[in-house]
């Protein structure tokens, strides 16, 4: 349920609505758009609530949201959400590039990667320190040491860093180092993790579960938003289909659809979606053409020796070329690469 305030409603009237909601046991989430202010009602609503709220001063309308997610919906917030990290705006009409190794390995290699992606025009450095692995005997990441390496790369290059958190118990630790916390595909419905990152105070990038319909993905985002964190970024990283020649199937149509149904920015991840380095560039261009607010791409100085996802990692040369081609598409569709600081 959404309470739409009258144009020109006063702060006292808005406060009045928030106060009444609290008295009734709900949380009110405020969204000030260019044209109107709306209050999202967080909690299990009942039909009579609409009448109780409609009579409050300053209220223009009370609308029942037809979809189960509210704070994530365009109905609640018509304007695009812009997530700001360092000097970079994600969702502001530009194309933002996140790039780096799948997993953090040595300081030397991560530094080399950070320098290269920065020089090629990327905005954010990625690297996994906690790795979700299908096989428990595979490399599972360096943990805090990995985060320290990423932080050192940030210190040198100035690039903000994004890194995955897999366990609610590690949220505090990852929040201390990373500028954006990543929730991986496999954890999209780890509800206690979603609650925890909802309270962490940093932006969160929520990857789509490889099995998840859009509605479940947006409901997962709703968990984070409902805890008070409005800095949520979606990431399409491919879904499971019958196709086995690619690692997953990149669902391009979900990009414009998510943007229609939700105000949250969306990033395309052609690396995990395809699993093959030579498919990354074409699907990167396609994601941007389809409306993605940015991309996340895996890059490694020596993909053959990467500790994870070498087959989909780009060499430095391939990444430079991808940046050129994506830059052209981004310009052509009116969302040029975001300025670099
Ligand atoms: C990753 O980004 O390295 C990763 C593990 O991605 P996903 O959760 O999409 O598989
Ligand atoms: Mn990976």
PDB file of C-alpha atoms in Angstrom, residues 3-119:
ATOM      1  CA  UNK A   3       0.097   6.774   0.504  1.00  0.00           C
ATOM      2  CA  UNK A   4       0.327   9.507  -2.119  1.00  0.00           C
ATOM      3  CA  UNK A   5       0.628  12.951  -0.574  1.00  0.00           C
ATOM      4  CA  UNK A   6      -0.967  16.033  -2.156  1.00  0.00           C
ATOM      5  CA  UNK A   7       1.306  18.261  -4.205  1.00  0.00           C
ATOM      6  CA  UNK A   8       2.589  20.856  -1.745  1.00  0.00           C
ATOM      7  CA  UNK A   9       1.778  18.814   1.358  1.00  0.00           C
ATOM      8  CA  UNK A  10       3.602  20.094   4.436  1.00  0.00           C
ATOM      9  CA  UNK A  11       6.271  18.380   6.541  1.00  0.00           C
ATOM     10  CA  UNK A  12       3.804  18.283   9.426  1.00  0.00           C
ATOM     11  CA  UNK A  13       1.315  16.404   7.263  1.00  0.00           C
ATOM     12  CA  UNK A  14       3.975  13.948   6.103  1.00  0.00           C
ATOM     13  CA  UNK A  15       5.128  13.438   9.697  1.00  0.00           C
ATOM     14  CA  UNK A  16       1.506  12.903  10.673  1.00  0.00           C
ATOM     15  CA  UNK A  17       1.197  10.007   8.235  1.00  0.00           C
ATOM     16  CA  UNK A  18       4.466   8.454   9.422  1.00  0.00           C
ATOM     17  CA  UNK A  19       3.367   8.799  13.044  1.00  0.00           C
ATOM     18  CA  UNK A  20      -0.025   7.220  12.417  1.00  0.00           C
ATOM     19  CA  UNK A  21       1.596   4.303  10.612  1.00  0.00           C
ATOM     20  CA  UNK A  22       3.889   3.745  13.560  1.00  0.00           C
ATOM     21  CA  UNK A  23       0.938   3.772  15.958  1.00  0.00           C
ATOM     22  CA  UNK A  24      -0.740   1.129  13.800  1.00  0.00           C
ATOM     23  CA  UNK A  25       2.377  -1.050  13.892  1.00  0.00           C
ATOM     24  CA  UNK A  26       3.698  -0.303  10.382  1.00  0.00           C
ATOM     25  CA  UNK A  27       6.878   1.217   9.082  1.00  0.00           C
ATOM     26  CA  UNK A  28       6.561   4.140   6.677  1.00  0.00           C
ATOM     27  CA  UNK A  29       9.160   4.540   3.965  1.00  0.00           C
ATOM     28  CA  UNK A  30       9.356   7.985   2.420  1.00  0.00           C
ATOM     29  CA  UNK A  31      10.100   8.659  -1.223  1.00  0.00           C
ATOM     30  CA  UNK A  32      10.320  12.255  -2.382  1.00  0.00           C
ATOM     31  CA  UNK A  33       9.961  12.367  -6.138  1.00  0.00           C
ATOM     32  CA  UNK A  34      10.244  15.393  -8.367  1.00  0.00           C
ATOM     33  CA  UNK A  35       6.482  15.579  -8.629  1.00  0.00           C
ATOM     34  CA  UNK A  36       5.093  13.941  -5.547  1.00  0.00           C
ATOM     35  CA  UNK A  37       5.948  12.539  -2.172  1.00  0.00           C
ATOM     36  CA  UNK A  38       4.754   9.051  -1.391  1.00  0.00           C
ATOM     37  CA  UNK A  39       4.901   6.945   1.736  1.00  0.00           C
ATOM     38  CA  UNK A  40       5.283   3.189   1.303  1.00  0.00           C
ATOM     39  CA  UNK A  41       3.580   1.156   4.000  1.00  0.00           C
ATOM     40  CA  UNK A  42       5.873  -1.625   5.130  1.00  0.00           C
ATOM     41  CA  UNK A  43       4.134  -4.539   6.795  1.00  0.00           C
ATOM     42  CA  UNK A  44       1.187  -6.868   6.297  1.00  0.00           C
ATOM     43  CA  UNK A  45      -1.581  -4.464   5.249  1.00  0.00           C
ATOM     44  CA  UNK A  46      -5.364  -5.050   5.511  1.00  0.00           C
ATOM     45  CA  UNK A  47      -8.066  -3.500   3.277  1.00  0.00           C
ATOM     46  CA  UNK A  48      -9.521  -1.131   5.925  1.00  0.00           C
ATOM     47  CA  UNK A  49      -6.111   0.485   6.396  1.00  0.00           C
ATOM     48  CA  UNK A  50      -6.646   2.429   3.157  1.00  0.00           C
ATOM     49  CA  UNK A  51      -9.689   4.209   4.664  1.00  0.00           C
ATOM     50  CA  UNK A  52      -7.869   4.939   7.918  1.00  0.00           C
ATOM     51  CA  UNK A  53      -5.027   6.612   6.041  1.00  0.00           C
ATOM     52  CA  UNK A  54      -7.077   8.380   3.361  1.00  0.00           C
ATOM     53  CA  UNK A  55      -8.626  10.735   5.953  1.00  0.00           C
ATOM     54  CA  UNK A  56      -5.303  12.052   7.236  1.00  0.00           C
ATOM     55  CA  UNK A  57      -4.425  15.674   6.385  1.00  0.00           C
ATOM     56  CA  UNK A  58      -2.356  16.090   3.212  1.00  0.00           C
ATOM     57  CA  UNK A  59      -3.183  12.659   1.795  1.00  0.00           C
ATOM     58  CA  UNK A  60      -4.250  12.693  -1.866  1.00  0.00           C
ATOM     59  CA  UNK A  61      -4.731   9.000  -2.384  1.00  0.00           C
ATOM     60  CA  UNK A  62      -4.050   5.570  -0.936  1.00  0.00           C
ATOM     61  CA  UNK A  63      -3.149   3.027  -3.569  1.00  0.00           C
ATOM     62  CA  UNK A  64      -2.979  -0.709  -3.115  1.00  0.00           C
ATOM     63  CA  UNK A  65       0.082  -1.966  -4.912  1.00  0.00           C
ATOM     64  CA  UNK A  66      -0.853  -4.889  -7.075  1.00  0.00           C
ATOM     65  CA  UNK A  67       2.546  -6.527  -6.825  1.00  0.00           C
ATOM     66  CA  UNK A  68       3.864  -8.098  -3.654  1.00  0.00           C
ATOM     67  CA  UNK A  69       7.002  -5.947  -3.575  1.00  0.00           C
ATOM     68  CA  UNK A  70       6.439  -2.312  -2.740  1.00  0.00           C
ATOM     69  CA  UNK A  71       9.595  -0.366  -1.961  1.00  0.00           C
ATOM     70  CA  UNK A  72      11.263  -1.911  -5.012  1.00  0.00           C
ATOM     71  CA  UNK A  73       8.403  -0.929  -7.312  1.00  0.00           C
ATOM     72  CA  UNK A  74       8.095   1.975  -9.732  1.00  0.00           C
ATOM     73  CA  UNK A  75       4.667   2.658  -8.266  1.00  0.00           C
ATOM     74  CA  UNK A  76       6.326   3.563  -4.980  1.00  0.00           C
ATOM     75  CA  UNK A  77       9.194   5.495  -6.555  1.00  0.00           C
ATOM     76  CA  UNK A  78       8.714   6.677 -10.139  1.00  0.00           C
ATOM     77  CA  UNK A  79      12.186   8.232 -10.386  1.00  0.00           C
ATOM     78  CA  UNK A  80      15.267   6.091 -10.987  1.00  0.00           C
ATOM     79  CA  UNK A  81      17.336   5.316  -7.914  1.00  0.00           C
ATOM     80  CA  UNK A  82      20.898   6.556  -8.219  1.00  0.00           C
ATOM     81  CA  UNK A  83      23.466   4.777  -6.063  1.00  0.00           C
ATOM     82  CA  UNK A  84      26.536   6.908  -5.388  1.00  0.00           C
ATOM     83  CA  UNK A  85      29.860   5.278  -4.619  1.00  0.00           C
ATOM     84  CA  UNK A  86      32.921   7.465  -4.348  1.00  0.00           C
ATOM     85  CA  UNK A  87      32.522   9.820  -7.292  1.00  0.00           C
ATOM     86  CA  UNK A  88      30.503   7.334  -9.363  1.00  0.00           C
ATOM     87  CA  UNK A  89      26.735   7.446  -9.904  1.00  0.00           C
ATOM     88  CA  UNK A  90      25.137   4.090 -10.721  1.00  0.00           C
ATOM     89  CA  UNK A  91      21.743   4.547 -12.330  1.00  0.00           C
ATOM     90  CA  UNK A  92      22.120   8.192 -13.200  1.00  0.00           C
ATOM     91  CA  UNK A  93      21.826   7.808 -16.972  1.00  0.00           C
ATOM     92  CA  UNK A  94      25.432   6.791 -17.606  1.00  0.00           C
ATOM     93  CA  UNK A  95      27.075   3.410 -18.040  1.00  0.00           C
ATOM     94  CA  UNK A  96      29.235   2.275 -15.132  1.00  0.00           C
ATOM     95  CA  UNK A  97      31.933  -0.374 -15.531  1.00  0.00           C
ATOM     96  CA  UNK A  98      32.892  -2.768 -12.730  1.00  0.00           C
ATOM     97  CA  UNK A  99      35.810  -5.025 -13.535  1.00  0.00           C
ATOM     98  CA  UNK A 100      38.413  -7.191 -11.879  1.00  0.00           C
ATOM     99  CA  UNK A 101      39.345 -10.716 -10.959  1.00  0.00           C
ATOM    100  CA  UNK A 102      36.799 -13.340 -10.041  1.00  0.00           C
ATOM    101  CA  UNK A 103      38.749 -14.117  -6.896  1.00  0.00           C
ATOM    102  CA  UNK A 104      41.480 -12.156  -5.192  1.00  0.00           C
ATOM    103  CA  UNK A 105      44.693 -14.192  -5.408  1.00  0.00           C
ATOM    104  CA  UNK A 106      48.011 -12.385  -5.064  1.00  0.00           C
ATOM    105  CA  UNK A 107      48.535  -8.727  -4.245  1.00  0.00           C
ATOM    106  CA  UNK A 108      50.738  -8.400  -7.290  1.00  0.00           C
ATOM    107  CA  UNK A 109      48.107  -9.689  -9.708  1.00  0.00           C
ATOM    108  CA  UNK A 110      45.241  -7.743  -8.144  1.00  0.00           C
ATOM    109  CA  UNK A 111      47.327  -4.541  -8.309  1.00  0.00           C
ATOM    110  CA  UNK A 112      48.167  -5.170 -11.949  1.00  0.00           C
ATOM    111  CA  UNK A 113      44.495  -5.793 -12.711  1.00  0.00           C
ATOM    112  CA  UNK A 114      43.394  -2.701 -10.801  1.00  0.00           C
ATOM    113  CA  UNK A 115      45.867  -0.488 -12.672  1.00  0.00           C
ATOM    114  CA  UNK A 116      44.829  -1.889 -16.024  1.00  0.00           C
ATOM    115  CA  UNK A 117      41.075  -1.607 -15.528  1.00  0.00           C
ATOM    116  CA  UNK A 118      41.489   1.915 -14.196  1.00  0.00           C
ATOM    117  CA  UNK A 119      43.613   2.929 -17.164  1.00  0.00           C
TER     118      UNK A 119
END
